[in-house]
Short mmCIF file of C-alpha atoms in Angstrom, two decimals:
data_model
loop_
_atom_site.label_atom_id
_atom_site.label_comp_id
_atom_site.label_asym_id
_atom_site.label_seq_id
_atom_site.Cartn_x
_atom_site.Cartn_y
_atom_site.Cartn_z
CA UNK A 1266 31.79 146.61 40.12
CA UNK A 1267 29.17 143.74 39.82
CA UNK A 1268 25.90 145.09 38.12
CA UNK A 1269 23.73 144.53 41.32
CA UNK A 1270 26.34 147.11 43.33
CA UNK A 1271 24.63 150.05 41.50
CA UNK A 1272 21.16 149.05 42.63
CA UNK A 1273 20.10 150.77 46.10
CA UNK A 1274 19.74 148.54 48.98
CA UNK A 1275 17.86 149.81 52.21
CA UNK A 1276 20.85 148.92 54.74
CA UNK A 1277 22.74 151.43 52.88
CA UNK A 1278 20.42 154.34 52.93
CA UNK A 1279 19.04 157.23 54.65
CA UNK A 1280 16.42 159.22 53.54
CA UNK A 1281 16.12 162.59 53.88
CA UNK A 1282 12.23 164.55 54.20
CA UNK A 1283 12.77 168.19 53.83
CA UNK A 1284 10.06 170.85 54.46
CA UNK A 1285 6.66 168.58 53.58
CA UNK A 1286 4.47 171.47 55.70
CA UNK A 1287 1.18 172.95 54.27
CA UNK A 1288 2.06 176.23 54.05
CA UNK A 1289 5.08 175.63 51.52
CA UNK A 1290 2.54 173.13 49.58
CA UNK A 1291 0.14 176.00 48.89
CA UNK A 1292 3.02 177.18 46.56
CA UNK A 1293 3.34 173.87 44.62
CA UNK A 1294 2.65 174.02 40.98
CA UNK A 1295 4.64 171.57 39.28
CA UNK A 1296 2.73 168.98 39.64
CA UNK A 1297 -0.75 168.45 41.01
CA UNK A 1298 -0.51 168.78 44.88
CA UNK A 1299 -2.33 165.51 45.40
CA UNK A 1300 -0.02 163.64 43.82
CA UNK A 1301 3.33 164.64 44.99
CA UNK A 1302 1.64 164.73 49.02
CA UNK A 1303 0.91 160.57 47.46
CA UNK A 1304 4.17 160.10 46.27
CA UNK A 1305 5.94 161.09 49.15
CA UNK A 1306 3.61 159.66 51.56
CA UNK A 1307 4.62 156.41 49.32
CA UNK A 1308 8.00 157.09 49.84
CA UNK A 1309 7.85 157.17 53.52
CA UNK A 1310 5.86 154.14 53.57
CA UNK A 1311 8.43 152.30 51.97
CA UNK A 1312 11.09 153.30 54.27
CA UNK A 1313 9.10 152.22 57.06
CA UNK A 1314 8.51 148.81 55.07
CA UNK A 1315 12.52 148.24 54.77
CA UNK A 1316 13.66 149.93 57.60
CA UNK A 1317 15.52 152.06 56.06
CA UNK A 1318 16.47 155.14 58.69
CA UNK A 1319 14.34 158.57 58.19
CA UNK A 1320 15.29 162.08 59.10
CA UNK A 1321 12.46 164.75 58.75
CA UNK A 1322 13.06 168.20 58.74
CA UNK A 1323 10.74 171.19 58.90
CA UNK A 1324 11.10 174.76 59.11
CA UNK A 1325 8.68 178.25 60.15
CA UNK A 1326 6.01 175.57 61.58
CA UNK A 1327 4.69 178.09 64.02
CA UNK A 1328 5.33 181.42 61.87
CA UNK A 1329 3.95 180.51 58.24
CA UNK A 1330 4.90 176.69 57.16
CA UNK A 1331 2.87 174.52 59.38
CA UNK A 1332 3.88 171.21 61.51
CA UNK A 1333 4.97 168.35 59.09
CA UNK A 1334 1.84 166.99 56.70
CA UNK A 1335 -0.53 164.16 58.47
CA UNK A 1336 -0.02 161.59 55.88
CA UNK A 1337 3.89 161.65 56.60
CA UNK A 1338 3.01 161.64 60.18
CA UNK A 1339 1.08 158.61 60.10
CA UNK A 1340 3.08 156.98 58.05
CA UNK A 1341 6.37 157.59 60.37
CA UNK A 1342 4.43 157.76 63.85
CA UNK A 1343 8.27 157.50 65.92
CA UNK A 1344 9.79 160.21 63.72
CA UNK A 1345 10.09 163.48 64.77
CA UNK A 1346 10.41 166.86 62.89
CA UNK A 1347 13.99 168.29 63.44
CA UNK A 1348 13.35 172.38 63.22
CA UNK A 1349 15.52 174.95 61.83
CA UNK A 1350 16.03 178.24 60.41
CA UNK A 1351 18.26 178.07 57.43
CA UNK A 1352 17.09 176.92 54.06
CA UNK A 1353 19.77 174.30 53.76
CA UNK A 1354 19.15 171.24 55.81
CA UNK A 1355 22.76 170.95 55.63
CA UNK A 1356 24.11 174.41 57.07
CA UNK A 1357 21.78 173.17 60.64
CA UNK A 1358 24.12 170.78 63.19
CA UNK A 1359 21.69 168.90 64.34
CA UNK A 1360 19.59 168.17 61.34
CA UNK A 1361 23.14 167.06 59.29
CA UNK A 1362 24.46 165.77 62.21
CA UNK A 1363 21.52 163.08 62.50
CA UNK A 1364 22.60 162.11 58.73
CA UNK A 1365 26.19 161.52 59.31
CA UNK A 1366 25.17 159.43 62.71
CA UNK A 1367 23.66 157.09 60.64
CA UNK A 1368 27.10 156.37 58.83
CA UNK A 1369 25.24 155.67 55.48
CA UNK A 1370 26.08 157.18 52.57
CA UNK A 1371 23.85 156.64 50.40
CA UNK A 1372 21.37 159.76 50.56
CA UNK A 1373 17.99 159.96 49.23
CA UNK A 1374 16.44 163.44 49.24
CA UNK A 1375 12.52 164.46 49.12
CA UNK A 1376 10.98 167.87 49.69
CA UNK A 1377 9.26 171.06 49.02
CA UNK A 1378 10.57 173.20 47.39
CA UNK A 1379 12.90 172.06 44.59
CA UNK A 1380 14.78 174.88 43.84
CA UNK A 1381 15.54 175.69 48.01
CA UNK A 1382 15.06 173.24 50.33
CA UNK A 1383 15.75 170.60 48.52
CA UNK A 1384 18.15 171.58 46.18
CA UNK A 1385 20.49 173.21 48.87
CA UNK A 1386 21.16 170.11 50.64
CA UNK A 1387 21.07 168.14 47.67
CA UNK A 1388 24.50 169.76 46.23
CA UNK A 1389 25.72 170.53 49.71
CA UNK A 1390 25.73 166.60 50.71
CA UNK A 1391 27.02 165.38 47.13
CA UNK A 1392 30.09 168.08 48.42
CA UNK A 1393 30.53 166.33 50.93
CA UNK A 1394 31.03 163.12 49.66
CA UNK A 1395 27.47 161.61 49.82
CA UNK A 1396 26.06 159.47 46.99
CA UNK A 1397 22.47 161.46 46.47
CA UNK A 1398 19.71 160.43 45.47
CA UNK A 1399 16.23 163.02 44.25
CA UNK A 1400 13.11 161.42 44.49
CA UNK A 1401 11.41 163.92 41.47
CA UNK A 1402 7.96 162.90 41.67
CA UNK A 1403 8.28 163.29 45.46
CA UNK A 1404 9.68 166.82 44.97
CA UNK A 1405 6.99 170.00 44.65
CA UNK A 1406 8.29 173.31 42.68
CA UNK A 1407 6.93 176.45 42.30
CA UNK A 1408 6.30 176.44 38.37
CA UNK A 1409 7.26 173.09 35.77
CA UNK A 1410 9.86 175.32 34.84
CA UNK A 1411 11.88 175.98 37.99
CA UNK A 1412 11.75 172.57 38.90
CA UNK A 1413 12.57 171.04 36.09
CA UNK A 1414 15.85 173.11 35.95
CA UNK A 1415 16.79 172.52 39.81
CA UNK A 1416 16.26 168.64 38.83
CA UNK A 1417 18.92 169.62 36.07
CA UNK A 1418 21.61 171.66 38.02
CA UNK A 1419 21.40 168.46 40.78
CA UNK A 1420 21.74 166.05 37.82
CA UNK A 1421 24.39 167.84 36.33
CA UNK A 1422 26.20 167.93 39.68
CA UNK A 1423 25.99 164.41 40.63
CA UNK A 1424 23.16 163.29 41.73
CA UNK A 1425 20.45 160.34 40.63
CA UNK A 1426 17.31 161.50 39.88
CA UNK A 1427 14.97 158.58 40.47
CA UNK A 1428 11.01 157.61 41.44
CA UNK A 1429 9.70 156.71 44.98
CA UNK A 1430 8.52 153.41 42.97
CA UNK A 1431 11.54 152.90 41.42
CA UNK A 1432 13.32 153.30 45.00
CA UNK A 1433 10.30 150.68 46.61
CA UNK A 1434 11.06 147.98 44.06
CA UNK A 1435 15.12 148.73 44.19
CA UNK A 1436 14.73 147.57 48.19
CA UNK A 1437 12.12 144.27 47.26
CA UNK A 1438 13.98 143.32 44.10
CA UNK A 1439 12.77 140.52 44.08
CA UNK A 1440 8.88 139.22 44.96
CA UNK A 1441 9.80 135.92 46.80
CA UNK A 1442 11.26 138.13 49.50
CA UNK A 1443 8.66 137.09 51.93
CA UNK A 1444 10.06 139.53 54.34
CA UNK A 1445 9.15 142.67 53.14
CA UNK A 1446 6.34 141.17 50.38
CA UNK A 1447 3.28 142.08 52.47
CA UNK A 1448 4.52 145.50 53.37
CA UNK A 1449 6.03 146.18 50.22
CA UNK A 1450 2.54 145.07 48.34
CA UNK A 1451 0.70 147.61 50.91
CA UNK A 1452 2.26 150.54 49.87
CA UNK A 1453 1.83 149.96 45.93
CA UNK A 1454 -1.48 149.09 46.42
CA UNK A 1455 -2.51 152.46 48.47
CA UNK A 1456 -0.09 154.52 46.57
CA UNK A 1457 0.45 152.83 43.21
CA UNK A 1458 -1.91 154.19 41.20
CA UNK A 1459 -2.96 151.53 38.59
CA UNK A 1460 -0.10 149.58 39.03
CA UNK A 1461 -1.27 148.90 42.39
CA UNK A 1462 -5.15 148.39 41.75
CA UNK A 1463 -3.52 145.40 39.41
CA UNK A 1464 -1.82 144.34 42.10
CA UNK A 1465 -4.98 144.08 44.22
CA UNK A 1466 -6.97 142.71 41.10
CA UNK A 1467 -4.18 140.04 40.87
CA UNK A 1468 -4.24 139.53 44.88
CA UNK A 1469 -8.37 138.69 44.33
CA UNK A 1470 -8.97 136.86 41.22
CA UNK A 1471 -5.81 134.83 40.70
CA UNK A 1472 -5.84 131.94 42.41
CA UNK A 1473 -3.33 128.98 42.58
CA UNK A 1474 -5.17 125.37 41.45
#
């Protein structure tokens, strides 16, 4: 296997959004909220900016959880929430059926909570023969400690643990890719922290000649 096969590319991936609702947020504590609502709002972005094919899922909305959170909703306007009951995305037809239909098999996974929601499907797709991949800073657990050790049992089974910035400049690669440059450039400078204000700074003051 050439060295560039390991690297994701967006035409062979689906992402996965699993239970981003404010009512499963209120129990985050492994992070700041802020900043894992930013990172996955990032994340989303960037699958808008390559195309790469989204399936949200959401559970409870009208009992306790909420409808999916506004920043994911503007930043996906044409995707819509698939509801179910179970914890596992995967154990719901229609919500692992719209996975499969997308015959990719490379599967990257984002939610609340770690140690349910995101977990279950996690180790439930790798089963089934998916290459998975957990967006961590993207991911909201109850306490440091739970999460961390979810992030461990999905390691130990298989899967990559990764960043939503190390997924966004997996897909651009490369900055000469005028394609995607602009779009790609938008979402680290919103989202990026102070990577992205040197972006901007960069964008301003450096001029060619």
């Amino acid at each position: 296997m050439r060295a560039t096969d390991v690297l994701l590319k967006p035409e062979e991936c689906v992402i996965l959004l699993v239970d981003f609702q404010a009512g499963l947020g209120f129990g985050v504590e492994s992070m700041p909220r802020q900043i894992v609502v930013n990172n996955a709002v990032a994340l989303a972005r960037t699958a808008a900016a390559f195309k790469v094919p989204v399936i949200a899922s959401t559970s409870a909305t009208r009992v306790y959880s909420g409808p999916l959170l506004p920043g994911l909703q503007e930043a996906l306007p044409s995707v819509k929430a698939i509801e179910r009951r179970s914890m596992n995305v995967w154990e719901d037809d229609t919500a692992r059926n719209a996975v499969v239909a997308t015959n990719r098999k490379r599967l990257i996974i984002a939610g609340f909570l770690t140690e349910a929601c995101v977990s279950f499907p996690a180790l439930s797709a790798l089963k089934d023969g998916f290459e998975v991949f957990v967006v961590g800073d993207a991911c909201g657990g109850l306490t440091p400690q739970s999460h961390e050790f979810a992030l461990r049992r999905l390691e130990q089974a298989g899967a990559r643990l990764t960043s939503w910035i190390q997924i966004l400049l997996e897909f651009q690669r490369d900055w000469t890719r005028h394609e995607t440059y602009e779009a790609a450039r938008a979402v680290v400078e919103a989202n990026g922290g102070g990577y992205g204000m040197g972006l901007a700074y960069a964008r301003e003051m450096i001029h060619p000649g």
